[in-house]
Amino acid sequence: MQTADFVRRDSTALNGIMYERIGGYRVSDMQFVAAFDVDSRKVGLDLAKAVVTPSVAAVLHTDIEPTGVSVEPGPLLDGIGGNLVGVVEPHPASREATIDDVADRLTAVRADVLVCLLPTGATEAIQSYARAAVRAGVAFINATPEPVVHDPALAAAFAERGVPLLGDDLRSHLGATTLHTALIELLQSRGLAVVNTYQLNVGGNTDFLNLADPGRAVQKTRTKRSALQAAGIDASTVSAGPNGFVEYLGDEKVCMIRVEASSVLNSALTLDIRMQVEDSPNATGVLVNAVRIAKTAAEHGHAGAVHDACAFLFKNPRVGATESVGIRQFRAYVDSVARD
């Protein structure tokens, strides 16, 4: 019998890693077997070098051992658009690459999980990678806001193929959405009514450059509002999402949250919070959870969307939940697959 190792603060494990093991798998058990990109600066490089070519991230380990995995050209489709045009030069081979090439490669290397980190707004490319995962029988993690779990045909395809699907829109480990929804739940648990709120985010990495184009940011705003809606408020008109590209911030993300609430005798309570965090590493803790959940779910025969894990890991799961319910469901799922 296995047990789920929930990391306590007296542990020697890495900060930000909630579980030393999920389904028996440690973070160190994960291996890269294939990588795809369209950036001419990355294609052909060993993955260890490609991830830092180029990069604005401040927290980087540049002495990564070579992985033996070369970045291959992925299909271009609509992956580069808006503000990314002229910033990212597509590799010539990416214009000829097809999703069938991706599916064949996933099959050849016997991949277990495919993580999609394409730019927001690249709906065709993202959904095409999902179809490649279905064809190859590989679990799929949609870290983007574009609909995969929320696309009925794609969700059904994963269920019929018998492989897990996780999404949509990966949360940061402790980011703006997690903090915002936790605050809302805290106020409501004390019987306060949230009257007004907003969440403003700026940053200086390529993600924020891409999202500075309103046409590419539409789905991102929707997924953030979906998370706030699941927290228990009417978020249909709430301003929450990417609000600007500030180049000098680099990989730093600055978030401003304001919550106005009404308490006893209609007395007012207002919270103004500013959070600054390195954006890219903030996804790591969630991704290593999601990858191990996807692998374990496949081993347990869980096909289609893994609802019990997704409410905690993603902003826009098929079945949303408050912060406390989402983490309780996630922990229960991890415990259940550890016991089986």
PDB file of C-alpha atoms in Angstrom, residues 117-236:
ATOM      1  CA  LEU A 117       2.229  25.754 -23.116  1.00  0.00           C
ATOM      2  CA  LEU A 118       1.439  27.515 -26.375  1.00  0.00           C
ATOM      3  CA  PRO A 119       0.569  31.239 -26.439  1.00  0.00           C
ATOM      4  CA  THR A 120      -2.928  32.326 -25.506  1.00  0.00           C
ATOM      5  CA  GLY A 121      -4.997  32.981 -28.620  1.00  0.00           C
ATOM      6  CA  ALA A 122      -3.466  30.121 -30.619  1.00  0.00           C
ATOM      7  CA  THR A 123      -6.735  28.188 -30.562  1.00  0.00           C
ATOM      8  CA  GLU A 124      -6.130  26.135 -33.717  1.00  0.00           C
ATOM      9  CA  ALA A 125      -2.636  25.081 -32.684  1.00  0.00           C
ATOM     10  CA  ILE A 126      -3.628  24.216 -29.127  1.00  0.00           C
ATOM     11  CA  GLN A 127      -6.619  22.139 -30.138  1.00  0.00           C
ATOM     12  CA  SER A 128      -4.527  20.443 -32.835  1.00  0.00           C
ATOM     13  CA  TYR A 129      -1.949  19.351 -30.256  1.00  0.00           C
ATOM     14  CA  ALA A 130      -4.831  17.978 -28.192  1.00  0.00           C
ATOM     15  CA  ARG A 131      -5.960  15.918 -31.196  1.00  0.00           C
ATOM     16  CA  ALA A 132      -2.399  14.643 -31.625  1.00  0.00           C
ATOM     17  CA  ALA A 133      -2.456  13.485 -27.995  1.00  0.00           C
ATOM     18  CA  VAL A 134      -5.766  11.681 -28.576  1.00  0.00           C
ATOM     19  CA  ARG A 135      -4.382   9.920 -31.636  1.00  0.00           C
ATOM     20  CA  ALA A 136      -1.213   8.876 -29.770  1.00  0.00           C
ATOM     21  CA  GLY A 137      -3.119   7.838 -26.644  1.00  0.00           C
ATOM     22  CA  VAL A 138      -1.213  10.357 -24.516  1.00  0.00           C
ATOM     23  CA  ALA A 139      -2.624  12.243 -21.516  1.00  0.00           C
ATOM     24  CA  PHE A 140      -2.948  15.974 -22.216  1.00  0.00           C
ATOM     25  CA  ILE A 141      -2.455  18.984 -19.940  1.00  0.00           C
ATOM     26  CA  ASN A 142      -3.881  22.202 -21.360  1.00  0.00           C
ATOM     27  CA  ALA A 143      -2.019  24.934 -19.507  1.00  0.00           C
ATOM     28  CA  THR A 144      -3.561  27.573 -21.795  1.00  0.00           C
ATOM     29  CA  PRO A 145      -6.909  29.401 -21.554  1.00  0.00           C
ATOM     30  CA  GLU A 146      -8.060  28.135 -24.952  1.00  0.00           C
ATOM     31  CA  PRO A 147     -10.900  25.580 -24.710  1.00  0.00           C
ATOM     32  CA  VAL A 148      -9.960  21.919 -24.680  1.00  0.00           C
ATOM     33  CA  VAL A 149     -11.710  20.542 -21.607  1.00  0.00           C
ATOM     34  CA  HIS A 150     -14.498  22.980 -22.486  1.00  0.00           C
ATOM     35  CA  ASP A 151     -14.667  21.799 -26.101  1.00  0.00           C
ATOM     36  CA  PRO A 152     -17.334  19.049 -26.084  1.00  0.00           C
ATOM     37  CA  ALA A 153     -15.911  17.189 -29.087  1.00  0.00           C
ATOM     38  CA  LEU A 154     -12.352  17.155 -27.747  1.00  0.00           C
ATOM     39  CA  ALA A 155     -13.427  16.183 -24.231  1.00  0.00           C
ATOM     40  CA  ALA A 156     -15.472  13.326 -25.667  1.00  0.00           C
ATOM     41  CA  ALA A 157     -12.544  12.206 -27.826  1.00  0.00           C
ATOM     42  CA  PHE A 158     -10.277  11.842 -24.779  1.00  0.00           C
ATOM     43  CA  ALA A 159     -12.947   9.918 -22.896  1.00  0.00           C
ATOM     44  CA  GLU A 160     -13.521   7.571 -25.839  1.00  0.00           C
ATOM     45  CA  ARG A 161      -9.772   7.063 -26.359  1.00  0.00           C
ATOM     46  CA  GLY A 162      -9.400   6.198 -22.682  1.00  0.00           C
ATOM     47  CA  VAL A 163      -6.771   8.822 -21.771  1.00  0.00           C
ATOM     48  CA  PRO A 164      -6.844  11.599 -19.150  1.00  0.00           C
ATOM     49  CA  LEU A 165      -7.394  15.261 -19.927  1.00  0.00           C
ATOM     50  CA  LEU A 166      -6.514  18.140 -17.579  1.00  0.00           C
ATOM     51  CA  GLY A 167      -7.364  21.827 -18.090  1.00  0.00           C
ATOM     52  CA  ASP A 168      -8.146  24.560 -18.899  1.00  0.00           C
ATOM     53  CA  ASP A 169      -5.714  27.397 -18.008  1.00  0.00           C
ATOM     54  CA  LEU A 170      -3.119  26.393 -15.442  1.00  0.00           C
ATOM     55  CA  ARG A 171      -3.154  28.344 -12.179  1.00  0.00           C
ATOM     56  CA  SER A 172       0.091  29.703 -10.819  1.00  0.00           C
ATOM     57  CA  HIS A 173       1.159  27.958  -7.637  1.00  0.00           C
ATOM     58  CA  LEU A 174       0.328  31.072  -5.660  1.00  0.00           C
ATOM     59  CA  GLY A 175      -0.739  33.703  -8.139  1.00  0.00           C
ATOM     60  CA  ALA A 176      -3.293  36.441  -8.603  1.00  0.00           C
ATOM     61  CA  THR A 177      -6.282  34.180  -9.169  1.00  0.00           C
ATOM     62  CA  THR A 178      -5.511  31.902  -6.215  1.00  0.00           C
ATOM     63  CA  LEU A 179      -5.037  34.877  -3.881  1.00  0.00           C
ATOM     64  CA  HIS A 180      -8.139  36.644  -5.194  1.00  0.00           C
ATOM     65  CA  THR A 181     -10.447  33.651  -4.865  1.00  0.00           C
ATOM     66  CA  ALA A 182      -9.074  32.814  -1.404  1.00  0.00           C
ATOM     67  CA  LEU A 183      -9.826  36.364  -0.228  1.00  0.00           C
ATOM     68  CA  ILE A 184     -13.373  36.158  -1.550  1.00  0.00           C
ATOM     69  CA  GLU A 185     -13.934  32.850   0.226  1.00  0.00           C
ATOM     70  CA  LEU A 186     -12.486  34.247   3.468  1.00  0.00           C
ATOM     71  CA  LEU A 187     -14.851  37.233   3.418  1.00  0.00           C
ATOM     72  CA  GLN A 188     -17.865  35.115   2.569  1.00  0.00           C
ATOM     73  CA  SER A 189     -17.035  32.616   5.319  1.00  0.00           C
ATOM     74  CA  ARG A 190     -17.471  35.521   7.766  1.00  0.00           C
ATOM     75  CA  GLY A 191     -20.803  36.466   6.237  1.00  0.00           C
ATOM     76  CA  LEU A 192     -19.533  39.550   4.389  1.00  0.00           C
ATOM     77  CA  ALA A 193     -20.916  40.409   0.960  1.00  0.00           C
ATOM     78  CA  VAL A 194     -18.443  41.261  -1.800  1.00  0.00           C
ATOM     79  CA  VAL A 195     -19.721  44.475  -3.379  1.00  0.00           C
ATOM     80  CA  ASN A 196     -16.973  45.344  -5.864  1.00  0.00           C
ATOM     81  CA  THR A 197     -13.626  43.888  -6.844  1.00  0.00           C
ATOM     82  CA  TYR A 198     -10.945  43.989  -9.492  1.00  0.00           C
ATOM     83  CA  GLN A 199      -7.660  42.283 -10.335  1.00  0.00           C
ATOM     84  CA  LEU A 200      -5.053  44.106 -12.437  1.00  0.00           C
ATOM     85  CA  ASN A 201      -1.924  42.354 -13.729  1.00  0.00           C
ATOM     86  CA  VAL A 202       1.143  43.658 -15.555  1.00  0.00           C
ATOM     87  CA  GLY A 203       4.402  41.964 -16.484  1.00  0.00           C
ATOM     88  CA  GLY A 204       7.314  42.081 -18.876  1.00  0.00           C
ATOM     89  CA  ASN A 205       7.715  38.592 -20.318  1.00  0.00           C
ATOM     90  CA  THR A 206       6.580  37.252 -23.697  1.00  0.00           C
ATOM     91  CA  ASP A 207       3.306  36.016 -22.228  1.00  0.00           C
ATOM     92  CA  PHE A 208       2.342  39.550 -21.231  1.00  0.00           C
ATOM     93  CA  LEU A 209       3.535  40.879 -24.593  1.00  0.00           C
ATOM     94  CA  ASN A 210       1.212  38.430 -26.312  1.00  0.00           C
ATOM     95  CA  LEU A 211      -1.685  39.226 -23.963  1.00  0.00           C
ATOM     96  CA  ALA A 212      -1.263  42.972 -24.525  1.00  0.00           C
ATOM     97  CA  ASP A 213      -3.049  42.359 -27.841  1.00  0.00           C
ATOM     98  CA  PRO A 214      -6.781  42.429 -26.957  1.00  0.00           C
ATOM     99  CA  GLY A 215      -7.518  39.927 -29.703  1.00  0.00           C
ATOM    100  CA  ARG A 216      -5.200  37.354 -28.129  1.00  0.00           C
ATOM    101  CA  ALA A 217      -6.317  37.984 -24.538  1.00  0.00           C
ATOM    102  CA  VAL A 218     -10.059  37.325 -24.876  1.00  0.00           C
ATOM    103  CA  GLN A 219     -10.009  33.784 -23.528  1.00  0.00           C
ATOM    104  CA  LYS A 220      -7.658  34.714 -20.681  1.00  0.00           C
ATOM    105  CA  THR A 221     -10.150  37.235 -19.334  1.00  0.00           C
ATOM    106  CA  ARG A 222     -12.919  34.642 -19.575  1.00  0.00           C
ATOM    107  CA  THR A 223     -11.000  32.029 -17.607  1.00  0.00           C
ATOM    108  CA  LYS A 224     -10.105  34.481 -14.841  1.00  0.00           C
ATOM    109  CA  ARG A 225     -13.729  35.532 -14.524  1.00  0.00           C
ATOM    110  CA  SER A 226     -14.726  31.871 -14.459  1.00  0.00           C
ATOM    111  CA  ALA A 227     -12.459  31.286 -11.457  1.00  0.00           C
ATOM    112  CA  LEU A 228     -13.935  34.263  -9.609  1.00  0.00           C
ATOM    113  CA  GLN A 229     -17.443  33.078 -10.471  1.00  0.00           C
ATOM    114  CA  ALA A 230     -16.638  29.673  -8.967  1.00  0.00           C
ATOM    115  CA  ALA A 231     -15.508  31.504  -5.822  1.00  0.00           C
ATOM    116  CA  GLY A 232     -19.091  32.639  -5.330  1.00  0.00           C
ATOM    117  CA  ILE A 233     -19.496  36.115  -6.833  1.00  0.00           C
ATOM    118  CA  ASP A 234     -21.043  37.485 -10.005  1.00  0.00           C
ATOM    119  CA  ALA A 235     -17.874  38.052 -12.018  1.00  0.00           C
ATOM    120  CA  SER A 236     -19.536  38.739 -15.373  1.00  0.00           C
TER     121      SER A 236
END
